[in-house]
Amino acid sequence: MIKEFIPINKTIWTIEMVDYLMANFYKKTNPELAKDLGLRLTVTRNKCNELGLRRIEMEYWTTEQVEYLKANYTIKGDVEIAELFEQMWPKKKKWTKNHISKKRGYLKLKRTEEQYQLIASKNSKPGGKSFTILKNSSSINTHDSWVAARIAWRNKDLQKEVLKNPNLIAAARQVILLKRKVKEFEKNKHL
């Protein structure tokens, strides 16, 4: 008689376990379900997937959307493409620049420095999308509150104390600007 080989760590799912998953999937999180069933999180997730249990419905890219991205990523910025996608192919979750950027990464669609400059120059004119971003950018303009946040990262009380000392802010700003110059010099040295 030949015995069936069952790996030691293989989970044998009972009808009760499956019923419990089905009944509680939308009421509890995966970690809670795994804990209740005494299973590893990955095992629980895999079974939920196998049963077709999903909390969110994925919206996949169409061939037409991918082709549009490939044809336009060199002349349009991610924000601009996301806005166009929202008009052309609206979806439940709105299109964002992160959706576009992430897909470009998957497709290995990288812009050259010249392409970045073209897109930025087109959008950085007064009234353009990048203009207000640049005008209000704390990291570019090194506002006092931004400098204080760099000094006392994630410590709001200390940031308030730092803001009371303008000499400390000025010195820290100079250090930040000096580090940028050094980094820029190093980058240009390698070109």
mmCIF file of N, CA, C and O in Angstrom, residues 83-162:
data_model
loop_
_atom_site.group_PDB
_atom_site.id
_atom_site.type_symbol
_atom_site.label_atom_id
_atom_site.label_comp_id
_atom_site.label_asym_id
_atom_site.label_seq_id
_atom_site.Cartn_x
_atom_site.Cartn_y
_atom_site.Cartn_z
ATOM 1 N N GLU A 83 -3.932 63.398 -14.551
ATOM 2 C CA GLU A 83 -5.126 64.214 -14.795
ATOM 3 C C GLU A 83 -5.796 63.822 -16.115
ATOM 4 O O GLU A 83 -7.022 63.746 -16.196
ATOM 5 N N LEU A 84 -4.990 63.559 -17.133
ATOM 6 C CA LEU A 84 -5.548 63.127 -18.424
ATOM 7 C C LEU A 84 -6.212 61.754 -18.294
ATOM 8 O O LEU A 84 -7.283 61.526 -18.855
ATOM 9 N N PHE A 85 -5.562 60.846 -17.551
ATOM 10 C CA PHE A 85 -6.142 59.515 -17.348
ATOM 11 C C PHE A 85 -7.481 59.636 -16.620
ATOM 12 O O PHE A 85 -8.415 58.898 -16.910
ATOM 13 N N GLU A 86 -7.566 60.555 -15.668
ATOM 14 C CA GLU A 86 -8.797 60.740 -14.908
ATOM 15 C C GLU A 86 -9.934 61.169 -15.833
ATOM 16 O O GLU A 86 -11.078 60.764 -15.638
ATOM 17 N N GLN A 87 -9.611 61.952 -16.846
ATOM 18 C CA GLN A 87 -10.634 62.379 -17.811
ATOM 19 C C GLN A 87 -10.945 61.266 -18.813
ATOM 20 O O GLN A 87 -12.103 61.027 -19.142
ATOM 21 N N MET A 88 -9.906 60.605 -19.301
ATOM 22 C CA MET A 88 -10.077 59.611 -20.363
ATOM 23 C C MET A 88 -10.557 58.251 -19.845
ATOM 24 O O MET A 88 -11.350 57.579 -20.504
ATOM 25 N N TRP A 89 -10.030 57.819 -18.704
ATOM 26 C CA TRP A 89 -10.348 56.509 -18.139
ATOM 27 C C TRP A 89 -10.624 56.640 -16.638
ATOM 28 O O TRP A 89 -9.835 56.172 -15.814
ATOM 29 N N PRO A 90 -11.730 57.275 -16.247
ATOM 30 C CA PRO A 90 -11.984 57.425 -14.807
ATOM 31 C C PRO A 90 -12.117 56.067 -14.134
ATOM 32 O O PRO A 90 -12.549 55.094 -14.759
ATOM 33 N N LYS A 91 -11.704 56.021 -12.870
ATOM 34 C CA LYS A 91 -11.819 54.777 -12.109
ATOM 35 C C LYS A 91 -12.277 55.096 -10.697
ATOM 36 O O LYS A 91 -12.332 56.266 -10.302
ATOM 37 N N LYS A 92 -12.606 54.063 -9.931
ATOM 38 C CA LYS A 92 -13.129 54.271 -8.568
ATOM 39 C C LYS A 92 -12.137 55.042 -7.711
ATOM 40 O O LYS A 92 -12.483 56.026 -7.078
ATOM 41 N N LYS A 93 -10.917 54.547 -7.646
ATOM 42 C CA LYS A 93 -9.855 55.285 -6.958
ATOM 43 C C LYS A 93 -9.251 56.216 -7.988
ATOM 44 O O LYS A 93 -8.797 55.765 -9.025
ATOM 45 N N LYS A 94 -9.235 57.492 -7.710
ATOM 46 C CA LYS A 94 -8.753 58.458 -8.697
ATOM 47 C C LYS A 94 -7.298 58.192 -9.070
ATOM 48 O O LYS A 94 -6.526 57.684 -8.272
ATOM 49 N N TRP A 95 -6.949 58.545 -10.300
ATOM 50 C CA TRP A 95 -5.568 58.430 -10.758
ATOM 51 C C TRP A 95 -4.711 59.445 -10.013
ATOM 52 O O TRP A 95 -5.106 60.592 -9.842
ATOM 53 N N THR A 96 -3.521 59.038 -9.595
ATOM 54 C CA THR A 96 -2.581 59.949 -8.946
ATOM 55 C C THR A 96 -1.240 59.850 -9.648
ATOM 56 O O THR A 96 -1.000 58.912 -10.415
ATOM 57 N N LYS A 97 -0.366 60.791 -9.337
ATOM 58 C CA LYS A 97 0.971 60.748 -9.941
ATOM 59 C C LYS A 97 1.708 59.489 -9.501
ATOM 60 O O LYS A 97 2.539 58.965 -10.227
ATOM 61 N N ASN A 98 1.392 58.974 -8.307
ATOM 62 C CA ASN A 98 2.047 57.748 -7.835
ATOM 63 C C ASN A 98 1.680 56.544 -8.691
ATOM 64 O O ASN A 98 2.515 55.665 -8.916
ATOM 65 N N HIS A 99 0.420 56.480 -9.166
ATOM 66 C CA HIS A 99 0.030 55.383 -10.055
ATOM 67 C C HIS A 99 0.888 55.410 -11.323
ATOM 68 O O HIS A 99 1.384 54.377 -11.778
ATOM 69 N N ILE A 100 1.045 56.617 -11.872
ATOM 70 C CA ILE A 100 1.791 56.771 -13.124
ATOM 71 C C ILE A 100 3.270 56.470 -12.895
ATOM 72 O O ILE A 100 3.893 55.724 -13.641
ATOM 73 N N SER A 101 3.820 57.031 -11.831
ATOM 74 C CA SER A 101 5.239 56.841 -11.524
ATOM 75 C C SER A 101 5.565 55.367 -11.288
ATOM 76 O O SER A 101 6.580 54.846 -11.771
ATOM 77 N N LYS A 102 4.702 54.692 -10.552
ATOM 78 C CA LYS A 102 4.932 53.278 -10.246
ATOM 79 C C LYS A 102 4.895 52.430 -11.521
ATOM 80 O O LYS A 102 5.741 51.562 -11.726
ATOM 81 N N LYS A 103 3.930 52.705 -12.390
ATOM 82 C CA LYS A 103 3.826 51.944 -13.634
ATOM 83 C C LYS A 103 5.031 52.213 -14.526
ATOM 84 O O LYS A 103 5.552 51.294 -15.159
ATOM 85 N N ARG A 104 5.482 53.488 -14.562
ATOM 86 C CA ARG A 104 6.690 53.798 -15.340
ATOM 87 C C ARG A 104 7.869 52.984 -14.814
ATOM 88 O O ARG A 104 8.677 52.473 -15.583
ATOM 89 N N GLY A 105 7.943 52.845 -13.501
ATOM 90 C CA GLY A 105 9.020 52.059 -12.899
ATOM 91 C C GLY A 105 8.950 50.593 -13.315
ATOM 92 O O GLY A 105 9.959 49.984 -13.655
ATOM 93 N N TYR A 106 7.748 50.020 -13.293
ATOM 94 C CA TYR A 106 7.576 48.626 -13.705
ATOM 95 C C TYR A 106 7.966 48.424 -15.163
ATOM 96 O O TYR A 106 8.537 47.395 -15.534
ATOM 97 N N LEU A 107 7.639 49.435 -15.988
ATOM 98 C CA LEU A 107 7.927 49.341 -17.415
ATOM 99 C C LEU A 107 9.342 49.822 -17.766
ATOM 100 O O LEU A 107 9.721 49.821 -18.938
ATOM 101 N N LYS A 108 10.089 50.253 -16.741
ATOM 102 C CA LYS A 108 11.453 50.773 -16.924
ATOM 103 C C LYS A 108 11.477 51.961 -17.892
ATOM 104 O O LYS A 108 12.352 52.070 -18.735
ATOM 105 N N LEU A 109 10.497 52.846 -17.742
ATOM 106 C CA LEU A 109 10.409 54.053 -18.563
ATOM 107 C C LEU A 109 11.028 55.198 -17.771
ATOM 108 O O LEU A 109 10.375 55.799 -16.928
ATOM 109 N N LYS A 110 12.296 55.465 -18.037
ATOM 110 C CA LYS A 110 13.020 56.506 -17.307
ATOM 111 C C LYS A 110 13.196 57.723 -18.191
ATOM 112 O O LYS A 110 13.468 57.602 -19.378
ATOM 113 N N ARG A 111 13.061 58.890 -17.577
ATOM 114 C CA ARG A 111 13.254 60.138 -18.312
ATOM 115 C C ARG A 111 14.708 60.568 -18.215
ATOM 116 O O ARG A 111 15.360 60.364 -17.196
ATOM 117 N N THR A 112 15.176 61.195 -19.282
ATOM 118 C CA THR A 112 16.524 61.771 -19.256
ATOM 119 C C THR A 112 16.447 63.117 -18.556
ATOM 120 O O THR A 112 15.358 63.672 -18.356
ATOM 121 N N GLU A 113 17.601 63.666 -18.206
ATOM 122 C CA GLU A 113 17.648 64.981 -17.565
ATOM 123 C C GLU A 113 17.022 66.033 -18.474
ATOM 124 O O GLU A 113 16.309 66.925 -18.015
ATOM 125 N N GLU A 114 17.260 65.930 -19.789
ATOM 126 C CA GLU A 114 16.691 66.880 -20.751
ATOM 127 C C GLU A 114 15.159 66.793 -20.768
ATOM 128 O O GLU A 114 14.476 67.812 -20.856
ATOM 129 N N GLN A 115 14.643 65.578 -20.706
ATOM 130 C CA GLN A 115 13.193 65.405 -20.693
ATOM 131 C C GLN A 115 12.576 66.004 -19.427
ATOM 132 O O GLN A 115 11.535 66.657 -19.482
ATOM 133 N N TYR A 116 13.244 65.782 -18.284
ATOM 134 C CA TYR A 116 12.785 66.401 -17.032
ATOM 135 C C TYR A 116 12.769 67.916 -17.164
ATOM 136 O O TYR A 116 11.824 68.583 -16.758
ATOM 137 N N GLN A 117 13.840 68.463 -17.720
ATOM 138 C CA GLN A 117 13.938 69.913 -17.872
ATOM 139 C C GLN A 117 12.816 70.446 -18.764
ATOM 140 O O GLN A 117 12.231 71.489 -18.477
ATOM 141 N N LEU A 118 12.535 69.752 -19.868
ATOM 142 C CA LEU A 118 11.469 70.169 -20.778
ATOM 143 C C LEU A 118 10.117 70.187 -20.058
ATOM 144 O O LEU A 118 9.362 71.159 -20.145
ATOM 145 N N ILE A 119 9.828 69.115 -19.333
ATOM 146 C CA ILE A 119 8.555 69.022 -18.611
ATOM 147 C C ILE A 119 8.481 70.095 -17.533
ATOM 148 O O ILE A 119 7.463 70.791 -17.398
ATOM 149 N N ALA A 120 9.562 70.276 -16.786
ATOM 150 C CA ALA A 120 9.579 71.274 -15.710
ATOM 151 C C ALA A 120 9.440 72.676 -16.266
ATOM 152 O O ALA A 120 8.697 73.495 -15.723
ATOM 153 N N SER A 121 10.133 72.973 -17.363
ATOM 154 C CA SER A 121 10.065 74.323 -17.925
ATOM 155 C C SER A 121 8.665 74.620 -18.449
ATOM 156 O O SER A 121 8.178 75.736 -18.335
ATOM 157 N N LYS A 122 8.015 73.605 -18.995
ATOM 158 C CA LYS A 122 6.654 73.778 -19.507
ATOM 159 C C LYS A 122 5.678 74.066 -18.360
ATOM 160 O O LYS A 122 4.758 74.865 -18.502
ATOM 161 N N ASN A 123 5.907 73.434 -17.218
ATOM 162 C CA ASN A 123 4.979 73.561 -16.095
ATOM 163 C C ASN A 123 5.393 74.593 -15.051
ATOM 164 O O ASN A 123 4.633 74.866 -14.135
ATOM 165 N N SER A 124 6.607 75.148 -15.149
ATOM 166 C CA SER A 124 7.057 76.064 -14.103
ATOM 167 C C SER A 124 6.856 77.528 -14.466
ATOM 168 O O SER A 124 7.279 78.404 -13.746
ATOM 169 N N LYS A 125 6.221 77.794 -15.584
ATOM 170 C CA LYS A 125 5.885 79.170 -15.940
ATOM 171 C C LYS A 125 4.833 79.662 -14.955
ATOM 172 O O LYS A 125 4.061 78.863 -14.430
ATOM 173 N N PRO A 126 4.749 80.972 -14.711
ATOM 174 C CA PRO A 126 3.698 81.467 -13.810
ATOM 175 C C PRO A 126 2.332 80.937 -14.241
ATOM 176 O O PRO A 126 1.963 81.022 -15.402
ATOM 177 N N GLY A 127 1.658 80.314 -13.290
ATOM 178 C CA GLY A 127 0.367 79.700 -13.580
ATOM 179 C C GLY A 127 0.476 78.223 -13.891
ATOM 180 O O GLY A 127 -0.513 77.505 -13.874
ATOM 181 N N GLY A 128 1.700 77.726 -14.179
ATOM 182 C CA GLY A 128 1.897 76.305 -14.462
ATOM 183 C C GLY A 128 1.857 75.492 -13.182
ATOM 184 O O GLY A 128 1.972 76.020 -12.079
ATOM 185 N N LYS A 129 1.713 74.191 -13.322
ATOM 186 C CA LYS A 129 1.592 73.315 -12.159
ATOM 187 C C LYS A 129 2.795 73.378 -11.226
ATOM 188 O O LYS A 129 2.655 73.419 -10.021
ATOM 189 N N SER A 130 3.988 73.379 -11.768
ATOM 190 C CA SER A 130 5.188 73.354 -10.936
ATOM 191 C C SER A 130 5.500 74.702 -10.314
ATOM 192 O O SER A 130 6.225 74.774 -9.346
ATOM 193 N N PHE A 131 4.959 75.766 -10.872
ATOM 194 C CA PHE A 131 5.316 77.096 -10.394
ATOM 195 C C PHE A 131 4.955 77.273 -8.924
ATOM 196 O O PHE A 131 5.775 77.689 -8.120
ATOM 197 N N THR A 132 3.720 76.948 -8.564
ATOM 198 C CA THR A 132 3.324 77.124 -7.168
ATOM 199 C C THR A 132 4.017 76.119 -6.265
ATOM 200 O O THR A 132 4.290 76.414 -5.113
ATOM 201 N N ILE A 133 4.334 74.954 -6.794
ATOM 202 C CA ILE A 133 5.056 73.960 -6.001
ATOM 203 C C ILE A 133 6.430 74.517 -5.651
ATOM 204 O O ILE A 133 6.855 74.481 -4.495
ATOM 205 N N LEU A 134 7.128 75.057 -6.651
ATOM 206 C CA LEU A 134 8.453 75.623 -6.402
ATOM 207 C C LEU A 134 8.372 76.843 -5.489
ATOM 208 O O LEU A 134 9.185 77.021 -4.596
ATOM 209 N N LYS A 135 7.373 77.676 -5.699
ATOM 210 C CA LYS A 135 7.228 78.897 -4.925
ATOM 211 C C LYS A 135 6.996 78.576 -3.443
ATOM 212 O O LYS A 135 7.506 79.270 -2.566
ATOM 213 N N ASN A 136 6.258 77.515 -3.168
ATOM 214 C CA ASN A 136 5.902 77.180 -1.793
ATOM 215 C C ASN A 136 6.741 76.049 -1.202
ATOM 216 O O ASN A 136 6.487 75.622 -0.089
ATOM 217 N N SER A 137 7.721 75.557 -1.923
ATOM 218 C CA SER A 137 8.502 74.421 -1.454
ATOM 219 C C SER A 137 9.391 74.792 -0.274
ATOM 220 O O SER A 137 10.267 75.647 -0.366
ATOM 221 N N SER A 138 9.166 74.126 0.843
ATOM 222 C CA SER A 138 9.974 74.390 2.039
ATOM 223 C C SER A 138 11.403 73.916 1.855
ATOM 224 O O SER A 138 12.340 74.561 2.307
ATOM 225 N N SER A 139 11.580 72.776 1.212
ATOM 226 C CA SER A 139 12.934 72.246 1.056
ATOM 227 C C SER A 139 13.789 73.118 0.153
ATOM 228 O O SER A 139 14.994 73.184 0.306
ATOM 229 N N ILE A 140 13.149 73.836 -0.789
ATOM 230 C CA ILE A 140 13.895 74.739 -1.663
ATOM 231 C C ILE A 140 14.113 76.082 -0.978
ATOM 232 O O ILE A 140 15.208 76.637 -0.999
ATOM 233 N N ASN A 141 13.068 76.579 -0.337
ATOM 234 C CA ASN A 141 13.141 77.896 0.290
ATOM 235 C C ASN A 141 13.637 77.850 1.729
ATOM 236 O O ASN A 141 13.845 78.889 2.344
ATOM 237 N N THR A 142 13.818 76.674 2.268
ATOM 238 C CA THR A 142 14.290 76.430 3.645
ATOM 239 C C THR A 142 13.605 77.340 4.668
ATOM 240 O O THR A 142 14.235 78.096 5.384
ATOM 241 N N HIS A 143 12.274 77.236 4.745
ATOM 242 C CA HIS A 143 11.510 77.981 5.748
ATOM 243 C C HIS A 143 11.969 77.574 7.142
ATOM 244 O O HIS A 143 12.443 76.452 7.354
ATOM 245 N N ASP A 144 11.788 78.466 8.092
ATOM 246 C CA ASP A 144 12.229 78.205 9.464
ATOM 247 C C ASP A 144 11.642 76.920 10.033
ATOM 248 O O ASP A 144 12.352 76.129 10.657
ATOM 249 N N SER A 145 10.339 76.697 9.814
ATOM 250 C CA SER A 145 9.703 75.497 10.373
ATOM 251 C C SER A 145 10.271 74.226 9.741
ATOM 252 O O SER A 145 10.408 73.204 10.409
ATOM 253 N N TRP A 146 10.630 74.299 8.454
ATOM 254 C CA TRP A 146 11.222 73.141 7.786
ATOM 255 C C TRP A 146 12.601 72.846 8.366
ATOM 256 O O TRP A 146 12.959 71.699 8.617
ATOM 257 N N VAL A 147 13.392 73.901 8.592
ATOM 258 C CA VAL A 147 14.735 73.733 9.176
ATOM 259 C C VAL A 147 14.606 73.145 10.581
ATOM 260 O O VAL A 147 15.341 72.229 10.955
ATOM 261 N N ALA A 148 13.651 73.660 11.360
ATOM 262 C CA ALA A 148 13.436 73.139 12.718
ATOM 263 C C ALA A 148 13.061 71.662 12.685
ATOM 264 O O ALA A 148 13.510 70.875 13.522
ATOM 265 N N ALA A 149 12.261 71.286 11.696
ATOM 266 C CA ALA A 149 11.874 69.876 11.558
ATOM 267 C C ALA A 149 13.085 69.002 11.220
ATOM 268 O O ALA A 149 13.168 67.857 11.637
ATOM 269 N N ARG A 150 14.043 69.538 10.447
ATOM 270 C CA ARG A 150 15.256 68.774 10.140
ATOM 271 C C ARG A 150 16.122 68.603 11.389
ATOM 272 O O ARG A 150 16.754 67.576 11.572
ATOM 273 N N ILE A 151 16.163 69.627 12.229
ATOM 274 C CA ILE A 151 16.977 69.565 13.453
ATOM 275 C C ILE A 151 16.361 68.593 14.455
ATOM 276 O O ILE A 151 17.058 67.765 15.037
ATOM 277 N N ALA A 152 15.057 68.715 14.671
ATOM 278 C CA ALA A 152 14.371 67.919 15.702
ATOM 279 C C ALA A 152 13.325 67.032 15.043
ATOM 280 O O ALA A 152 12.130 67.205 15.234
ATOM 281 N N TRP A 153 13.789 66.082 14.273
ATOM 282 C CA TRP A 153 12.920 65.195 13.517
ATOM 283 C C TRP A 153 11.947 64.469 14.434
ATOM 284 O O TRP A 153 12.344 63.859 15.424
ATOM 285 N N ARG A 154 10.654 64.579 14.158
ATOM 286 C CA ARG A 154 9.572 63.899 14.874
ATOM 287 C C ARG A 154 9.460 64.276 16.354
ATOM 288 O O ARG A 154 8.923 63.507 17.145
ATOM 289 N N ASN A 155 9.983 65.422 16.722
ATOM 290 C CA ASN A 155 9.869 65.868 18.106
ATOM 291 C C ASN A 155 9.288 67.278 18.086
ATOM 292 O O ASN A 155 10.019 68.266 18.030
ATOM 293 N N LYS A 156 7.960 67.382 18.134
ATOM 294 C CA LYS A 156 7.264 68.663 17.983
ATOM 295 C C LYS A 156 7.652 69.654 19.084
ATOM 296 O O LYS A 156 7.803 70.841 18.822
ATOM 297 N N ASP A 157 7.804 69.171 20.319
ATOM 298 C CA ASP A 157 8.160 70.081 21.416
ATOM 299 C C ASP A 157 9.535 70.698 21.188
ATOM 300 O O ASP A 157 9.720 71.907 21.376
ATOM 301 N N LEU A 158 10.490 69.885 20.787
ATOM 302 C CA LEU A 158 11.833 70.397 20.525
ATOM 303 C C LEU A 158 11.831 71.346 19.327
ATOM 304 O O LEU A 158 12.546 72.347 19.320
ATOM 305 N N GLN A 159 11.006 71.046 18.315
ATOM 306 C CA GLN A 159 10.900 71.938 17.154
ATOM 307 C C GLN A 159 10.428 73.323 17.578
ATOM 308 O O GLN A 159 10.943 74.344 17.100
ATOM 309 N N LYS A 160 9.455 73.379 18.494
ATOM 310 C CA LYS A 160 8.964 74.672 18.984
ATOM 311 C C LYS A 160 10.074 75.442 19.694
ATOM 312 O O LYS A 160 10.199 76.662 19.539
ATOM 313 N N GLU A 161 10.889 74.734 20.458
ATOM 314 C CA GLU A 161 12.003 75.387 21.160
ATOM 315 C C GLU A 161 13.062 75.882 20.170
ATOM 316 O O GLU A 161 13.600 76.970 20.319
ATOM 317 N N VAL A 162 13.333 75.093 19.152
ATOM 318 C CA VAL A 162 14.314 75.479 18.131
ATOM 319 C C VAL A 162 13.849 76.744 17.410
ATOM 320 O O VAL A 162 14.649 77.636 17.126
#
